[in-house]
Amino acid sequence: MSARERDWDGVRLHVVTGKGGTGKTTLAASLALALASGGRRVLLVEVEGRQGVAQLFDCPPLPYEERRVAVAPRGGEVHALAVDPEAALLEYLEMFYGLRRAGEVLTRFGVIDFATTIAPGVRDVLLTGKATEAVRRRVRRDRARRDAPGTDAPAPFVYDAVVMDAPPTGRIAQFLNVNAEVAGLARSGPIRNHADRVMEVIRSAETVVHFATLLEEMPAQECLDGIAEVAGAGLNVGGVLVNMVRPPLLDPDTLARAALGETDTAALVQGVKAAGLEHPEEIARGLADELVGHALRVRLESDVRDRLASAGRPRYELPLLTDGVDLAGLYRLAETLRDQGAA
Ligand SMILES: Nc1ncnc2c1ncn2[C@@H]1O[C@H](COP(=O)(O)OP(=O)(O)OP(=O)(O)O)[C@@H](O)[C@H]1O
Ligand SMILES: [Mg+2]
């Protein structure tokens, strides 16, 4: 395992949020692969019931069960879990009250539906609770003793890190702030204690919230608003993951002149003629228009990049994969994250 410092050493719960469609699921999966590289074990948790993770890793829909979905570069494993609030509630009842059978009865009478669909605070605490449980989970004592006899140190964690493909920016602060949500529902008792334990992990230095964004106005604004909101809620802001970045096609000088409408059209006409194409003037005009469009886009992206930098958080840039995101693409994004120090 490399001994170099990584930006999130010590963090064990990585929450990935962002505007819809900016790449939360893709980047959560890439980050999980990056964190697992070199022999670690990472759990990728999906909470929105859309089976996006299974699709990404080309496996059948995930049951409510942790499954190995990928082997990371240089060893290491990514496991995945699609948390379903109903199954999480049954598990919770069984764990805290020994109520497996009662759970079945409750399901039959629709109580579970009530708890998971009507009371959003309960739903959220079940989802975040599952992720924080995985963060705290340790290898069973007997197994730990067998692997390292004669030590009294706490058993090692089952997962070195947990990555959560979380709800979008608009809902993230409320989603993670389960304490406030549950406070109105349960002032004491086991649900309250459970919420307190969940919040302990979420507020600790072990948890950060990363933001996926694009180099576009709306997603960037949502990212900056989300950062302010998450920080305001007393949670730790992680990095800004700038996704689908396209490299500029021309040198800065040519682009700057093009943006000002100073494209050398005569040179373009010469170039088109040299290429032996017909109607060189017409083609050159079309090219000049495209050049201006490209130059303006690059300028806008550069402004957005500056605004994102103003948040003062570590930033990572991930390329637009022109062939779409397949498994090879995920590994490529994971390597890019590692190269930039994210993992
Ligand atoms: N770097 C990339 N290059 C090319 N395509 C990408 C990249 N990142 C994501 N995509 C594609 O963009 C689309 C949206 O990505 P993804 O599903 O990860 O976003 P999301 O934020 O999870 O969306 P949702 O809000 O619907 O959950 C997908 O089709 C995905 O394959
Ligand atoms: Mg998604």
Coordinates of C-alpha atoms and ligand atoms in Angstrom, one line a residue:
M1 CA 0.0 0.0 0.0
S2 CA 1.3 3.5 -0.8
A3 CA 2.4 5.5 2.2
R4 CA 1.8 8.9 0.5
E5 CA -0.7 11.2 2.1
R6 CA -4.1 11.3 0.7
D7 CA -6.6 14.1 1.2
W8 CA -9.1 12.0 3.1
D9 CA -6.9 9.8 5.3
G10 CA -8.9 9.2 8.5
V11 CA -12.3 9.7 6.8
R12 CA -14.3 6.5 6.9
L13 CA -17.7 7.7 5.6
H14 CA -17.7 9.5 2.3
V15 CA -21.1 10.9 1.4
V16 CA -21.5 11.9 -2.3
T17 CA -24.2 14.4 -3.2
G18 CA -24.7 16.9 -6.1
K19 CA -27.3 18.2 -8.4
G20 CA -29.4 15.5 -10.2
G21 CA -27.5 14.0 -13.1
T22 CA -24.1 15.4 -12.4
G23 CA -22.6 12.0 -11.7
K24 CA -23.2 11.2 -8.0
T25 CA -23.6 7.5 -8.6
T26 CA -20.7 7.3 -11.1
L27 CA -18.4 9.3 -8.9
A28 CA -19.4 7.4 -5.7
A29 CA -18.5 4.2 -7.5
S30 CA -15.2 5.6 -8.8
L31 CA -14.3 6.9 -5.4
A32 CA -15.1 3.5 -3.8
L33 CA -12.7 1.9 -6.3
A34 CA -10.0 4.5 -5.7
L35 CA -10.3 4.1 -2.0
A36 CA -10.1 0.3 -2.2
S37 CA -7.0 0.4 -4.5
G38 CA -4.0 -1.2 -2.9
G39 CA -5.7 -3.8 -0.8
R40 CA -8.5 -2.1 1.2
R41 CA -12.1 -3.0 1.6
V42 CA -14.7 -0.5 0.8
L43 CA -18.5 -0.6 0.9
L44 CA -20.6 1.4 -1.6
V45 CA -24.0 2.1 -0.3
E46 CA -26.9 3.2 -2.4
V47 CA -30.0 4.7 -0.7
E48 CA -32.4 5.7 -3.4
G49 CA -33.6 2.3 -4.5
R50 CA -32.7 2.8 -8.2
Q51 CA -30.1 0.0 -8.6
G52 CA -27.7 2.4 -10.3
V53 CA -24.7 0.7 -8.7
A54 CA -25.6 -2.8 -10.0
Q55 CA -26.0 -1.3 -13.5
L56 CA -22.6 0.4 -13.3
F57 CA -20.8 -2.7 -12.2
D58 CA -22.7 -4.9 -14.7
C59 CA -24.2 -7.2 -12.0
P60 CA -27.8 -8.3 -11.3
P61 CA -29.9 -6.1 -9.1
L62 CA -28.4 -6.0 -5.6
P63 CA -30.5 -7.7 -2.9
Y64 CA -30.5 -6.2 0.7
E65 CA -27.2 -7.8 1.3
E66 CA -23.6 -6.8 0.9
R67 CA -22.0 -8.2 -2.2
R68 CA -18.6 -7.9 -3.7
V69 CA -19.0 -6.0 -7.0
A70 CA -15.4 -5.3 -8.0
V71 CA -11.8 -5.9 -7.4
A72 CA -9.8 -2.7 -7.2
P73 CA -6.5 -1.9 -8.9
R74 CA -3.5 -3.5 -7.0
G75 CA -5.8 -5.6 -4.8
G76 CA -8.7 -4.4 -2.7
E77 CA -12.4 -5.0 -2.9
V78 CA -15.5 -2.9 -3.5
H79 CA -18.7 -4.4 -1.9
A80 CA -22.1 -2.8 -2.5
L81 CA -25.4 -2.6 -0.8
A82 CA -28.7 -1.2 -1.9
V83 CA -30.4 -0.1 1.3
D84 CA -34.1 -0.6 1.3
P85 CA -35.9 1.2 4.1
E86 CA -38.4 -1.5 4.7
A87 CA -35.7 -4.2 5.0
A88 CA -33.7 -1.9 7.2
L89 CA -36.7 -1.3 9.5
L90 CA -37.2 -5.1 9.9
E91 CA -33.5 -5.6 10.6
Y92 CA -33.7 -2.7 13.2
L93 CA -36.7 -4.2 14.9
E94 CA -35.0 -7.6 15.1
M95 CA -31.8 -6.1 16.4
F96 CA -33.3 -3.9 19.1
Y97 CA -36.4 -5.8 20.1
G98 CA -35.8 -9.3 18.8
L99 CA -38.9 -8.7 16.8
R100 CA -38.4 -10.7 13.6
R101 CA -41.8 -12.3 13.7
A102 CA -43.5 -9.1 14.8
G103 CA -41.8 -7.5 11.8
E104 CA -43.6 -9.9 9.6
V105 CA -46.9 -9.1 11.2
L106 CA -46.3 -5.4 11.0
T107 CA -45.5 -5.8 7.3
R108 CA -48.8 -7.6 6.7
F109 CA -50.8 -4.9 8.4
G110 CA -49.0 -2.1 6.5
V111 CA -47.3 -0.6 9.5
I112 CA -43.9 -0.8 7.7
D113 CA -45.3 1.2 4.8
F114 CA -46.5 3.8 7.3
A115 CA -43.1 4.1 8.9
T116 CA -41.1 4.1 5.7
T117 CA -43.3 6.2 3.5
I118 CA -45.2 8.5 5.8
A119 CA -42.6 9.5 8.3
P120 CA -39.6 10.7 6.3
G121 CA -37.5 11.2 9.4
V122 CA -37.7 7.5 10.2
R123 CA -37.0 6.6 6.7
D124 CA -33.9 8.7 6.6
V125 CA -32.6 7.4 9.9
L126 CA -33.0 3.9 8.7
L127 CA -30.9 4.6 5.6
T128 CA -28.2 6.6 7.3
G129 CA -28.3 4.2 10.2
K130 CA -27.4 1.3 7.9
A131 CA -24.4 3.2 6.5
T132 CA -23.1 4.3 9.9
E133 CA -23.6 0.8 11.2
A134 CA -21.3 -0.5 8.4
V135 CA -18.8 2.3 9.4
R136 CA -18.6 1.1 13.0
R137 CA -18.8 -2.6 12.3
R138 CA -15.8 -4.6 13.5
V139 CA -14.6 -8.1 12.6
R140 CA -16.0 -10.6 15.0
R141 CA -13.9 -10.9 18.2
D142 CA -13.3 -14.7 17.8
R143 CA -12.1 -14.2 14.3
A144 CA -10.0 -11.2 15.2
R145 CA -8.4 -13.2 18.0
R146 CA -7.7 -16.0 15.6
D147 CA -6.0 -13.7 13.2
A148 CA -4.0 -11.8 15.8
P149 CA -3.7 -14.0 19.0
G150 CA -2.7 -12.4 22.2
T151 CA -3.7 -8.8 21.4
D152 CA -6.3 -6.8 23.4
A153 CA -6.6 -4.1 20.8
P154 CA -10.1 -3.6 19.4
A155 CA -10.9 -5.9 16.5
P156 CA -10.3 -4.2 13.1
F157 CA -13.1 -2.6 11.2
V158 CA -14.8 -4.8 8.5
Y159 CA -14.7 -1.9 6.0
D160 CA -11.8 0.6 5.7
A161 CA -14.3 3.1 4.2
V162 CA -17.9 3.4 3.3
V163 CA -19.0 5.5 0.3
M164 CA -22.7 6.6 0.1
D165 CA -24.4 7.5 -3.2
A166 CA -26.6 10.0 -1.4
P167 CA -29.7 12.1 -2.3
P168 CA -29.2 15.3 -4.3
T169 CA -28.0 18.6 -2.9
G170 CA -31.5 19.9 -2.3
R171 CA -32.2 17.2 0.3
I172 CA -28.8 16.4 1.7
A173 CA -28.6 18.5 4.8
Q174 CA -32.1 17.3 5.9
F175 CA -31.2 13.7 5.0
L176 CA -28.1 13.7 7.1
N177 CA -29.5 15.7 10.0
V178 CA -31.5 12.8 11.2
N179 CA -31.4 14.0 14.8
A180 CA -33.4 17.1 14.1
E181 CA -35.9 15.0 12.0
V182 CA -36.3 12.4 14.7
A183 CA -36.4 14.9 17.5
G184 CA -40.0 15.8 16.6
L185 CA -41.0 12.1 16.5
A186 CA -39.2 10.6 19.4
R187 CA -37.8 12.5 22.4
S188 CA -36.5 9.4 24.1
G189 CA -36.4 5.7 23.7
P190 CA -34.6 3.4 21.3
I191 CA -35.3 5.3 18.1
R192 CA -33.9 8.4 19.7
N193 CA -30.8 6.6 20.9
H194 CA -30.4 5.1 17.5
A195 CA -30.6 8.5 15.9
D196 CA -28.1 9.9 18.4
R197 CA -25.6 7.1 17.6
V198 CA -26.1 7.8 13.8
M199 CA -25.4 11.5 14.3
E200 CA -22.3 10.8 16.4
V201 CA -20.8 9.2 13.3
I202 CA -22.1 11.7 10.8
R203 CA -20.9 14.7 12.8
S204 CA -17.5 13.2 13.6
A205 CA -14.3 13.9 11.7
E206 CA -14.8 10.4 10.2
T207 CA -17.5 11.7 7.9
V208 CA -17.3 14.2 5.0
V209 CA -19.8 15.2 2.3
H210 CA -18.4 15.5 -1.3
F211 CA -20.2 17.5 -4.0
A212 CA -20.4 16.4 -7.6
T213 CA -20.8 19.2 -10.1
L214 CA -20.2 20.2 -13.7
L215 CA -18.5 23.3 -15.1
E216 CA -22.0 24.9 -15.7
E217 CA -23.8 27.6 -13.9
M218 CA -26.7 25.7 -12.3
P219 CA -24.9 22.7 -11.0
A220 CA -22.1 24.9 -9.7
Q221 CA -24.5 27.2 -7.9
E222 CA -26.3 24.2 -6.4
C223 CA -22.9 22.9 -5.3
L224 CA -21.9 26.2 -3.6
D225 CA -25.4 26.5 -1.9
G226 CA -25.1 22.9 -0.8
I227 CA -21.6 23.5 0.7
A228 CA -22.9 26.5 2.6
E229 CA -25.9 24.5 3.9
V230 CA -24.0 21.4 4.9
A231 CA -21.4 23.5 6.7
G232 CA -24.2 25.5 8.3
A233 CA -25.6 22.3 9.6
G234 CA -22.3 21.6 11.4
L235 CA -21.3 18.8 9.0
N236 CA -17.9 18.4 7.3
V237 CA -17.6 19.5 3.7
G238 CA -15.4 17.2 1.7
G239 CA -14.2 17.9 -1.8
V240 CA -15.7 19.3 -5.0
L241 CA -15.8 16.6 -7.8
V242 CA -16.0 18.5 -11.1
N243 CA -17.3 15.9 -13.5
M244 CA -17.5 15.6 -17.3
V245 CA -14.6 18.1 -18.0
R246 CA -13.8 18.6 -21.6
P247 CA -10.2 19.8 -22.5
P248 CA -10.0 23.0 -24.5
L249 CA -9.2 22.2 -28.2
L250 CA -7.0 25.2 -28.9
D251 CA -4.3 27.2 -27.2
P252 CA -5.4 30.0 -24.8
D253 CA -4.3 32.8 -27.1
T254 CA -6.4 31.6 -30.1
L255 CA -9.3 31.1 -27.8
A256 CA -9.0 34.5 -26.2
R257 CA -9.0 36.2 -29.7
A258 CA -11.9 34.0 -30.9
A259 CA -14.0 35.0 -27.9
L260 CA -13.4 38.7 -28.8
G261 CA -14.5 37.9 -32.4
E262 CA -11.0 38.3 -33.7
T263 CA -10.7 35.0 -35.5
D264 CA -8.3 35.1 -38.5
T265 CA -10.9 34.1 -41.1
A266 CA -8.4 34.5 -44.0
A267 CA -6.1 31.9 -42.4
L268 CA -9.1 29.6 -42.0
V269 CA -10.0 30.0 -45.7
Q270 CA -6.4 29.2 -46.6
G271 CA -6.5 26.1 -44.4
V272 CA -9.7 24.8 -45.9
K273 CA -8.3 25.4 -49.4
A274 CA -5.2 23.6 -48.5
A275 CA -7.3 20.6 -47.4
G276 CA -8.8 20.6 -50.9
L277 CA -12.4 21.1 -49.9
E278 CA -15.0 22.8 -52.0
H279 CA -16.7 26.1 -51.0
P280 CA -13.8 27.2 -48.7
E281 CA -15.3 30.5 -47.8
E282 CA -18.6 29.0 -46.6
I283 CA -16.8 26.2 -44.6
A284 CA -14.4 28.8 -43.1
R285 CA -17.4 30.9 -41.9
G286 CA -19.0 27.8 -40.3
L287 CA -15.7 26.9 -38.6
A288 CA -15.3 30.5 -37.3
D289 CA -18.7 30.4 -35.8
E290 CA -18.0 27.1 -34.1
L291 CA -14.7 28.5 -32.9
V292 CA -16.4 31.4 -31.2
G293 CA -18.9 29.1 -29.6
H294 CA -16.1 26.9 -28.3
A295 CA -14.1 29.9 -27.0
L296 CA -17.1 31.3 -25.2
R297 CA -17.8 28.0 -23.6
V298 CA -14.2 27.6 -22.4
R299 CA -14.4 31.1 -20.9
L300 CA -17.6 30.4 -19.1
E301 CA -16.1 27.1 -17.8
S302 CA -13.1 29.0 -16.5
D303 CA -15.4 31.5 -14.7
V304 CA -17.3 28.6 -13.1
R305 CA -14.0 27.0 -12.1
D306 CA -13.0 30.2 -10.3
R307 CA -16.3 30.4 -8.5
L308 CA -16.0 26.8 -7.4
A309 CA -12.4 27.5 -6.2
S310 CA -13.9 30.3 -4.0
A311 CA -15.4 27.6 -1.8
G312 CA -11.9 26.8 -0.7
R313 CA -12.3 23.0 -0.8
P314 CA -10.1 20.5 -2.5
R315 CA -11.2 20.1 -6.1
Y316 CA -10.8 17.2 -8.5
E317 CA -11.5 17.2 -12.2
L318 CA -12.9 14.1 -13.9
P319 CA -12.9 13.9 -17.7
L320 CA -16.0 13.5 -19.9
L321 CA -15.7 9.9 -21.1
T322 CA -16.8 10.2 -24.7
D323 CA -17.7 6.5 -25.0
G324 CA -20.0 6.7 -21.9
V325 CA -19.3 5.1 -18.5
D326 CA -18.5 1.4 -18.7
L327 CA -16.4 -0.6 -16.3
A328 CA -13.2 0.5 -17.9
G329 CA -14.4 4.1 -17.6
L330 CA -15.0 3.6 -13.9
Y331 CA -11.5 2.4 -13.3
R332 CA -10.2 5.3 -15.3
L333 CA -12.1 7.8 -13.2
A334 CA -10.8 6.0 -10.1
E335 CA -7.2 6.4 -11.2
T336 CA -7.8 10.1 -12.0
L337 CA -9.1 10.6 -8.4
R338 CA -6.0 8.8 -7.0
D339 CA -3.7 10.8 -9.2
Q340 CA -5.2 14.0 -7.8
G341 CA -4.8 12.8 -4.2
A342 CA -8.5 12.1 -3.5
A343 CA -7.7 8.5 -2.4
Ligands
LIG1 N1 -17.3 11.5 -16.5 C1 -18.4 11.1 -17.3 N2 -18.2 11.0 -18.6 C2 -19.3 10.6 -19.4 N3 -20.5 10.3 -18.9 C3 -20.7 10.4 -17.6 C4 -19.7 10.8 -16.7 N4 -20.1 10.8 -15.4 C5 -21.4 10.4 -15.5 N5 -21.8 10.2 -16.8 C6 -23.1 9.8 -17.3 O1 -24.0 10.8 -16.9 C7 -25.3 10.3 -16.6 C8 -25.6 10.7 -15.1 O2 -24.6 10.1 -14.2 P1 -25.1 9.5 -12.8 O3 -26.2 8.5 -13.0 O4 -23.8 9.0 -12.2 O5 -25.6 10.8 -12.2 P2 -26.4 11.0 -10.8 O6 -26.0 12.3 -10.3 O7 -26.2 9.8 -10.0 O8 -27.9 11.0 -11.4 P3 -29.2 11.0 -10.6 O9 -29.5 12.3 -10.0 O10 -30.2 10.6 -11.6 O11 -29.1 9.9 -9.5 C9 -25.1 8.7 -16.7 O12 -25.6 8.4 -18.0 C10 -23.6 8.5 -16.6 O13 -23.2 7.4 -17.4
MG2 MG -27.6 8.5 -9.1

